[in-house]
Amino acid sequence: RKEVEQDPGPFNVPEGATVAFNCTYSNSASQSFFWYRQDCRKEPKLLMSVYSSGNEDGRFTAQLNRASQYISLLIRDSKLSDSATYLCVVGLQGGKLIFGQGTELSVKP
Amino acid sequence: GAGVSQSPSNKVTEKGKDVELRCDPISGHTALYWYRQSLGQGLEFLIYFQGNSAPDKSGLPSDRFSAERTGGSVSTLTIQRTQQEDSAVYLCASKEFGAGTQYFGPGTRLTVL
């Protein structure tokens, strides 16, 4: 079993759609939680950190449930520029990051 | 300011040769991480440095892989006697001491023929 598991995707959605990504992690010692975005043949870039209280950044909302070891990302009013691979990431002691396989999102006109 | 830089950006080598990959972290960042991303695979952790020490090298796949960091700055990842399964993008990231965001470099794409 992978340490971080995500929806396999790909997700193909029209512009303006709301899309939700889910992720589960297995290591209860995980200390920090993130969503990263990776464009084709580019390095991953931090989209947002995720907190138990939930957090929002514009059209993006992230949620963490430590009890069920579940992380989510909601994208509202999706744009063409949101097309990318979204990586669910957990951080362990020392800052070591464990990445999910990623979910590919394609937003179509 | 300048981000994380890596060199070379692309490296093609023959099976059995040694390669060195270089990472220049963001100035002042004490923590440095190496990851690799194989075709169709997720990113996997290789090794982490705090200053010049490597508290966690648990992700190095075999003893052909080694890394060092000098002066609390530049790091090199060395792969000896490369194999075809070593082909991947090798990514370096750095961050400040303590909690904080890891910033990734553009990666080195290694192809072993």
PDB file of C-alpha atoms in Angstrom:
ATOM      1  CA  ARG A   1       0.000   0.000   0.000  1.00  0.00           C
ATOM      2  CA  LYS A   2       1.343   3.437  -0.941  1.00  0.00           C
ATOM      3  CA  GLU A   3       1.890   5.905   1.903  1.00  0.00           C
ATOM      4  CA  VAL A   4      -0.160   8.579   0.117  1.00  0.00           C
ATOM      5  CA  GLU A   5      -2.984   7.552  -2.183  1.00  0.00           C
ATOM      6  CA  GLN A   6      -4.934   9.797  -4.528  1.00  0.00           C
ATOM      7  CA  ASP A   7      -7.776   9.523  -6.999  1.00  0.00           C
ATOM      8  CA  PRO A   8      -6.204   8.087 -10.137  1.00  0.00           C
ATOM      9  CA  GLY A   9      -7.725  10.590 -12.594  1.00  0.00           C
ATOM     10  CA  PRO A  10      -7.495  12.004 -15.170  1.00  0.00           C
ATOM     11  CA  PHE A  11     -10.269  14.487 -14.511  1.00  0.00           C
ATOM     12  CA  ASN A  12     -11.625  16.180 -17.634  1.00  0.00           C
ATOM     13  CA  VAL A  13     -13.935  19.069 -16.767  1.00  0.00           C
ATOM     14  CA  PRO A  14     -15.418  22.095 -18.566  1.00  0.00           C
ATOM     15  CA  GLU A  15     -14.437  25.619 -17.609  1.00  0.00           C
ATOM     16  CA  GLY A  16     -16.407  26.850 -14.635  1.00  0.00           C
ATOM     17  CA  ALA A  17     -16.859  23.397 -13.123  1.00  0.00           C
ATOM     18  CA  THR A  18     -16.161  22.536  -9.503  1.00  0.00           C
ATOM     19  CA  VAL A  19     -13.764  19.640  -9.051  1.00  0.00           C
ATOM     20  CA  ALA A  20     -12.751  17.782  -5.899  1.00  0.00           C
ATOM     21  CA  PHE A  21      -9.612  15.759  -5.260  1.00  0.00           C
ATOM     22  CA  ASN A  22      -9.293  13.299  -2.395  1.00  0.00           C
ATOM     23  CA  CYS A  23      -6.272  11.783  -0.756  1.00  0.00           C
ATOM     24  CA  THR A  24      -5.562   9.408   2.129  1.00  0.00           C
ATOM     25  CA  TYR A  25      -2.304   8.862   3.983  1.00  0.00           C
ATOM     26  CA  SER A  26      -1.192   5.942   6.098  1.00  0.00           C
ATOM     27  CA  ASN A  27       1.535   7.342   8.362  1.00  0.00           C
ATOM     28  CA  SER A  28      -0.049   8.631  11.562  1.00  0.00           C
ATOM     29  CA  ALA A  29       3.239  10.412  12.355  1.00  0.00           C
ATOM     30  CA  SER A  30       2.699  12.773   9.426  1.00  0.00           C
ATOM     31  CA  GLN A  31       3.256  16.320  10.631  1.00  0.00           C
ATOM     32  CA  SER A  32       2.403  18.608   7.749  1.00  0.00           C
ATOM     33  CA  PHE A  33       0.160  18.467   4.738  1.00  0.00           C
ATOM     34  CA  PHE A  34       0.202  20.145   1.363  1.00  0.00           C
ATOM     35  CA  TRP A  35      -1.168  20.278  -2.134  1.00  0.00           C
ATOM     36  CA  TYR A  36       1.456  20.862  -4.816  1.00  0.00           C
ATOM     37  CA  ARG A  37       0.821  21.564  -8.480  1.00  0.00           C
ATOM     38  CA  GLN A  38       3.050  20.193 -11.233  1.00  0.00           C
ATOM     39  CA  ASP A  39       2.846  21.359 -14.820  1.00  0.00           C
ATOM     40  CA  CYS A  40       4.092  19.098 -17.599  1.00  0.00           C
ATOM     41  CA  ARG A  41       7.886  18.620 -17.415  1.00  0.00           C
ATOM     42  CA  LYS A  42       8.203  21.250 -14.679  1.00  0.00           C
ATOM     43  CA  GLU A  43       9.089  21.091 -11.012  1.00  0.00           C
ATOM     44  CA  PRO A  44       6.322  20.864  -8.394  1.00  0.00           C
ATOM     45  CA  LYS A  45       5.195  24.139  -6.842  1.00  0.00           C
ATOM     46  CA  LEU A  46       3.356  24.593  -3.579  1.00  0.00           C
ATOM     47  CA  LEU A  47      -0.312  25.345  -4.110  1.00  0.00           C
ATOM     48  CA  MET A  48      -1.311  25.489  -0.465  1.00  0.00           C
ATOM     49  CA  SER A  49      -0.658  24.052   2.954  1.00  0.00           C
ATOM     50  CA  VAL A  50      -3.536  22.161   4.555  1.00  0.00           C
ATOM     51  CA  TYR A  51      -4.757  22.578   8.120  1.00  0.00           C
ATOM     52  CA  SER A  52      -7.327  20.778  10.260  1.00  0.00           C
ATOM     53  CA  SER A  53      -9.364  23.954  10.489  1.00  0.00           C
ATOM     54  CA  GLY A  54      -9.590  24.033   6.715  1.00  0.00           C
ATOM     55  CA  ASN A  55      -8.218  26.824   4.619  1.00  0.00           C
ATOM     56  CA  GLU A  56      -9.198  28.727   1.548  1.00  0.00           C
ATOM     57  CA  ASP A  57      -7.189  30.631  -1.037  1.00  0.00           C
ATOM     58  CA  GLY A  58      -9.414  32.220  -3.630  1.00  0.00           C
ATOM     59  CA  ARG A  59     -11.074  29.456  -5.621  1.00  0.00           C
ATOM     60  CA  PHE A  60      -9.151  26.736  -3.766  1.00  0.00           C
ATOM     61  CA  THR A  61     -10.261  25.141  -0.497  1.00  0.00           C
ATOM     62  CA  ALA A  62      -8.287  22.468   1.321  1.00  0.00           C
ATOM     63  CA  GLN A  63      -9.361  20.318   4.234  1.00  0.00           C
ATOM     64  CA  LEU A  64      -7.584  17.885   6.537  1.00  0.00           C
ATOM     65  CA  ASN A  65      -9.183  15.219   8.714  1.00  0.00           C
ATOM     66  CA  ARG A  66      -6.464  13.784  10.956  1.00  0.00           C
ATOM     67  CA  ALA A  67      -8.764  11.179  12.513  1.00  0.00           C
ATOM     68  CA  SER A  68      -9.537   9.565   9.180  1.00  0.00           C
ATOM     69  CA  GLN A  69      -6.161  10.551   7.636  1.00  0.00           C
ATOM     70  CA  TYR A  70      -7.890  12.200   4.730  1.00  0.00           C
ATOM     71  CA  ILE A  71      -7.017  15.338   2.751  1.00  0.00           C
ATOM     72  CA  SER A  72      -9.125  17.094   0.149  1.00  0.00           C
ATOM     73  CA  LEU A  73      -8.835  19.913  -2.360  1.00  0.00           C
ATOM     74  CA  LEU A  74     -11.781  21.689  -3.943  1.00  0.00           C
ATOM     75  CA  ILE A  75     -11.369  23.926  -6.980  1.00  0.00           C
ATOM     76  CA  ARG A  76     -14.325  26.156  -7.801  1.00  0.00           C
ATOM     77  CA  ASP A  77     -14.992  27.924 -11.107  1.00  0.00           C
ATOM     78  CA  SER A  78     -12.140  26.054 -12.782  1.00  0.00           C
ATOM     79  CA  LYS A  79     -10.043  27.881 -15.381  1.00  0.00           C
ATOM     80  CA  LEU A  80      -8.098  26.586 -18.367  1.00  0.00           C
ATOM     81  CA  SER A  81      -4.941  27.563 -16.477  1.00  0.00           C
ATOM     82  CA  ASP A  82      -5.823  25.117 -13.690  1.00  0.00           C
ATOM     83  CA  SER A  83      -4.917  22.220 -16.001  1.00  0.00           C
ATOM     84  CA  ALA A  84      -2.016  20.434 -14.306  1.00  0.00           C
ATOM     85  CA  THR A  85      -1.229  17.472 -12.087  1.00  0.00           C
ATOM     86  CA  TYR A  86      -2.184  17.960  -8.438  1.00  0.00           C
ATOM     87  CA  LEU A  87       0.003  16.233  -5.886  1.00  0.00           C
ATOM     88  CA  CYS A  88      -1.127  15.371  -2.373  1.00  0.00           C
ATOM     89  CA  VAL A  89       1.882  15.584  -0.079  1.00  0.00           C
ATOM     90  CA  VAL A  90       2.557  14.806   3.570  1.00  0.00           C
ATOM     91  CA  GLY A  91       5.580  15.951   5.516  1.00  0.00           C
ATOM     92  CA  LEU A  92       7.390  13.820   8.083  1.00  0.00           C
ATOM     93  CA  GLN A  93       9.926  14.732  10.744  1.00  0.00           C
ATOM     94  CA  GLY A  94      12.826  16.648   9.290  1.00  0.00           C
ATOM     95  CA  GLY A  95      10.694  17.921   6.462  1.00  0.00           C
ATOM     96  CA  LYS A  96      10.928  14.810   4.317  1.00  0.00           C
ATOM     97  CA  LEU A  97       7.990  14.921   1.882  1.00  0.00           C
ATOM     98  CA  ILE A  98       6.000  11.905   0.762  1.00  0.00           C
ATOM     99  CA  PHE A  99       4.135  12.451  -2.496  1.00  0.00           C
ATOM    100  CA  GLY A 100       1.028  10.841  -3.884  1.00  0.00           C
ATOM    101  CA  GLN A 101       1.038   9.707  -7.488  1.00  0.00           C
ATOM    102  CA  GLY A 102      -0.806  12.837  -8.550  1.00  0.00           C
ATOM    103  CA  THR A 103      -4.143  13.458 -10.216  1.00  0.00           C
ATOM    104  CA  GLU A 104      -4.170  14.972 -13.674  1.00  0.00           C
ATOM    105  CA  LEU A 105      -6.720  17.715 -14.284  1.00  0.00           C
ATOM    106  CA  SER A 106      -7.653  18.899 -17.747  1.00  0.00           C
ATOM    107  CA  VAL A 107      -9.990  21.886 -17.987  1.00  0.00           C
ATOM    108  CA  LYS A 108     -11.599  22.251 -21.412  1.00  0.00           C
ATOM    109  CA  PRO A 109     -13.209  25.343 -22.994  1.00  0.00           C
TER     110      PRO A 109
ATOM    111  CA  GLY B   1      15.832  36.439  -5.437  1.00  0.00           C
ATOM    112  CA  ALA B   2      17.469  33.452  -7.065  1.00  0.00           C
ATOM    113  CA  GLY B   3      15.722  30.132  -6.703  1.00  0.00           C
ATOM    114  CA  VAL B   4      17.129  26.628  -6.457  1.00  0.00           C
ATOM    115  CA  SER B   5      19.318  25.818  -9.424  1.00  0.00           C
ATOM    116  CA  GLN B   6      20.419  22.433 -10.707  1.00  0.00           C
ATOM    117  CA  SER B   7      22.948  21.343 -13.271  1.00  0.00           C
ATOM    118  CA  PRO B   8      23.092  19.893 -15.777  1.00  0.00           C
ATOM    119  CA  SER B   9      19.495  20.263 -16.903  1.00  0.00           C
ATOM    120  CA  ASN B  10      19.848  17.154 -19.049  1.00  0.00           C
ATOM    121  CA  LYS B  11      22.368  14.336 -18.903  1.00  0.00           C
ATOM    122  CA  VAL B  12      22.616  11.372 -21.235  1.00  0.00           C
ATOM    123  CA  THR B  13      25.079   8.686 -20.225  1.00  0.00           C
ATOM    124  CA  GLU B  14      25.959   5.123 -21.057  1.00  0.00           C
ATOM    125  CA  LYS B  15      25.180   2.267 -18.748  1.00  0.00           C
ATOM    126  CA  GLY B  16      28.041   1.689 -16.326  1.00  0.00           C
ATOM    127  CA  LYS B  17      29.304   5.273 -16.257  1.00  0.00           C
ATOM    128  CA  ASP B  18      29.320   7.484 -13.174  1.00  0.00           C
ATOM    129  CA  VAL B  19      27.363  10.753 -13.077  1.00  0.00           C
ATOM    130  CA  GLU B  20      27.351  13.771 -10.765  1.00  0.00           C
ATOM    131  CA  LEU B  21      24.327  15.996 -10.358  1.00  0.00           C
ATOM    132  CA  ARG B  22      24.620  19.383  -8.709  1.00  0.00           C
ATOM    133  CA  CYS B  23      22.199  21.444  -6.644  1.00  0.00           C
ATOM    134  CA  ASP B  24      22.586  25.075  -5.560  1.00  0.00           C
ATOM    135  CA  PRO B  25      19.998  25.831  -2.886  1.00  0.00           C
ATOM    136  CA  ILE B  26      18.474  29.204  -2.105  1.00  0.00           C
ATOM    137  CA  SER B  27      20.975  31.277  -0.134  1.00  0.00           C
ATOM    138  CA  GLY B  28      20.483  30.850   3.595  1.00  0.00           C
ATOM    139  CA  HIS B  29      18.430  27.678   3.336  1.00  0.00           C
ATOM    140  CA  THR B  30      19.908  25.157   5.754  1.00  0.00           C
ATOM    141  CA  ALA B  31      17.847  22.135   4.695  1.00  0.00           C
ATOM    142  CA  LEU B  32      18.327  20.460   1.319  1.00  0.00           C
ATOM    143  CA  TYR B  33      16.435  17.508  -0.110  1.00  0.00           C
ATOM    144  CA  TRP B  34      16.900  15.210  -3.110  1.00  0.00           C
ATOM    145  CA  TYR B  35      13.975  13.466  -4.781  1.00  0.00           C
ATOM    146  CA  ARG B  36      13.563  11.607  -8.039  1.00  0.00           C
ATOM    147  CA  GLN B  37      10.635  11.173 -10.384  1.00  0.00           C
ATOM    148  CA  SER B  38      10.676   8.213 -12.726  1.00  0.00           C
ATOM    149  CA  LEU B  39       8.440   8.002 -15.797  1.00  0.00           C
ATOM    150  CA  GLY B  40       4.918   7.257 -14.653  1.00  0.00           C
ATOM    151  CA  GLN B  41       5.968   7.270 -11.005  1.00  0.00           C
ATOM    152  CA  GLY B  42       5.437   9.757  -8.240  1.00  0.00           C
ATOM    153  CA  LEU B  43       8.226  11.701  -6.637  1.00  0.00           C
ATOM    154  CA  GLU B  44      10.239   9.651  -4.185  1.00  0.00           C
ATOM    155  CA  PHE B  45      12.480  10.952  -1.407  1.00  0.00           C
ATOM    156  CA  LEU B  46      16.167  10.088  -1.629  1.00  0.00           C
ATOM    157  CA  ILE B  47      18.134  11.961   1.046  1.00  0.00           C
ATOM    158  CA  TYR B  48      17.974  15.074   3.210  1.00  0.00           C
ATOM    159  CA  PHE B  49      20.698  17.373   4.565  1.00  0.00           C
ATOM    160  CA  GLN B  50      20.568  19.694   7.526  1.00  0.00           C
ATOM    161  CA  GLY B  51      23.682  21.779   7.104  1.00  0.00           C
ATOM    162  CA  ASN B  52      26.359  19.349   5.937  1.00  0.00           C
ATOM    163  CA  SER B  53      24.914  16.354   7.784  1.00  0.00           C
ATOM    164  CA  ALA B  54      22.505  13.818   6.319  1.00  0.00           C
ATOM    165  CA  PRO B  55      20.148  12.715   9.110  1.00  0.00           C
ATOM    166  CA  ASP B  56      18.004  10.726   6.694  1.00  0.00           C
ATOM    167  CA  LYS B  57      19.372   8.864   3.694  1.00  0.00           C
ATOM    168  CA  SER B  58      16.745   6.153   3.811  1.00  0.00           C
ATOM    169  CA  GLY B  59      15.521   6.764   0.262  1.00  0.00           C
ATOM    170  CA  LEU B  60      18.817   6.073  -1.540  1.00  0.00           C
ATOM    171  CA  PRO B  61      17.973   3.018  -3.708  1.00  0.00           C
ATOM    172  CA  SER B  62      21.361   1.294  -3.486  1.00  0.00           C
ATOM    173  CA  ASP B  63      24.967   1.817  -2.477  1.00  0.00           C
ATOM    174  CA  ARG B  64      25.658   3.110  -5.983  1.00  0.00           C
ATOM    175  CA  PHE B  65      23.965   6.336  -4.868  1.00  0.00           C
ATOM    176  CA  SER B  66      25.705   8.839  -2.603  1.00  0.00           C
ATOM    177  CA  ALA B  67      25.401  12.524  -1.858  1.00  0.00           C
ATOM    178  CA  GLU B  68      27.369  15.166  -0.078  1.00  0.00           C
ATOM    179  CA  ARG B  69      26.959  18.770   0.875  1.00  0.00           C
ATOM    180  CA  THR B  70      29.790  21.154   1.571  1.00  0.00           C
ATOM    181  CA  GLY B  71      29.836  24.554   3.244  1.00  0.00           C
ATOM    182  CA  GLY B  72      26.153  24.201   4.050  1.00  0.00           C
ATOM    183  CA  SER B  73      25.402  25.131   0.472  1.00  0.00           C
ATOM    184  CA  VAL B  74      26.007  23.176  -2.744  1.00  0.00           C
ATOM    185  CA  SER B  75      25.140  19.482  -2.847  1.00  0.00           C
ATOM    186  CA  THR B  76      26.141  16.807  -5.314  1.00  0.00           C
ATOM    187  CA  LEU B  77      24.352  13.531  -5.907  1.00  0.00           C
ATOM    188  CA  THR B  78      26.610  10.864  -7.392  1.00  0.00           C
ATOM    189  CA  ILE B  79      25.402   7.726  -9.099  1.00  0.00           C
ATOM    190  CA  GLN B  80      28.082   5.133  -9.790  1.00  0.00           C
ATOM    191  CA  ARG B  81      27.871   2.452 -12.485  1.00  0.00           C
ATOM    192  CA  THR B  82      24.576   3.821 -13.783  1.00  0.00           C
ATOM    193  CA  GLN B  83      21.827   1.412 -14.798  1.00  0.00           C
ATOM    194  CA  GLN B  84      18.885   1.996 -17.131  1.00  0.00           C
ATOM    195  CA  GLU B  85      16.484   2.003 -14.186  1.00  0.00           C
ATOM    196  CA  ASP B  86      18.313   5.089 -12.866  1.00  0.00           C
ATOM    197  CA  SER B  87      16.769   7.116 -15.698  1.00  0.00           C
ATOM    198  CA  ALA B  88      14.559   9.738 -14.071  1.00  0.00           C
ATOM    199  CA  VAL B  89      14.269  13.414 -13.245  1.00  0.00           C
ATOM    200  CA  TYR B  90      16.298  14.198 -10.143  1.00  0.00           C
ATOM    201  CA  LEU B  91      14.871  17.115  -8.184  1.00  0.00           C
ATOM    202  CA  CYS B  92      16.469  19.131  -5.432  1.00  0.00           C
ATOM    203  CA  ALA B  93      14.596  21.283  -2.929  1.00  0.00           C
ATOM    204  CA  SER B  94      15.665  23.583  -0.130  1.00  0.00           C
ATOM    205  CA  LYS B  95      14.034  25.312   2.791  1.00  0.00           C
ATOM    206  CA  GLU B  96      14.866  27.398   5.820  1.00  0.00           C
ATOM    207  CA  PHE B  97      15.564  25.739   9.157  1.00  0.00           C
ATOM    208  CA  GLY B  98      12.392  24.581  10.908  1.00  0.00           C
ATOM    209  CA  ALA B  99       8.946  24.662   9.388  1.00  0.00           C
ATOM    210  CA  GLY B 100       8.656  26.199   5.976  1.00  0.00           C
ATOM    211  CA  THR B 101       8.008  25.650   2.341  1.00  0.00           C
ATOM    212  CA  GLN B 102      10.311  23.499   0.247  1.00  0.00           C
ATOM    213  CA  TYR B 103      11.249  25.198  -3.006  1.00  0.00           C
ATOM    214  CA  PHE B 104      12.148  22.904  -5.864  1.00  0.00           C
ATOM    215  CA  GLY B 105      14.747  23.356  -8.547  1.00  0.00           C
ATOM    216  CA  PRO B 106      13.990  22.615 -12.209  1.00  0.00           C
ATOM    217  CA  GLY B 107      15.515  19.139 -11.999  1.00  0.00           C
ATOM    218  CA  THR B 108      18.121  17.183 -13.928  1.00  0.00           C
ATOM    219  CA  ARG B 109      16.721  14.763 -16.501  1.00  0.00           C
ATOM    220  CA  LEU B 110      19.014  11.720 -16.521  1.00  0.00           C
ATOM    221  CA  THR B 111      18.848   9.219 -19.346  1.00  0.00           C
ATOM    222  CA  VAL B 112      20.923   6.051 -19.137  1.00  0.00           C
ATOM    223  CA  LEU B 113      21.305   4.309 -22.467  1.00  0.00           C
TER     224      LEU B 113
END
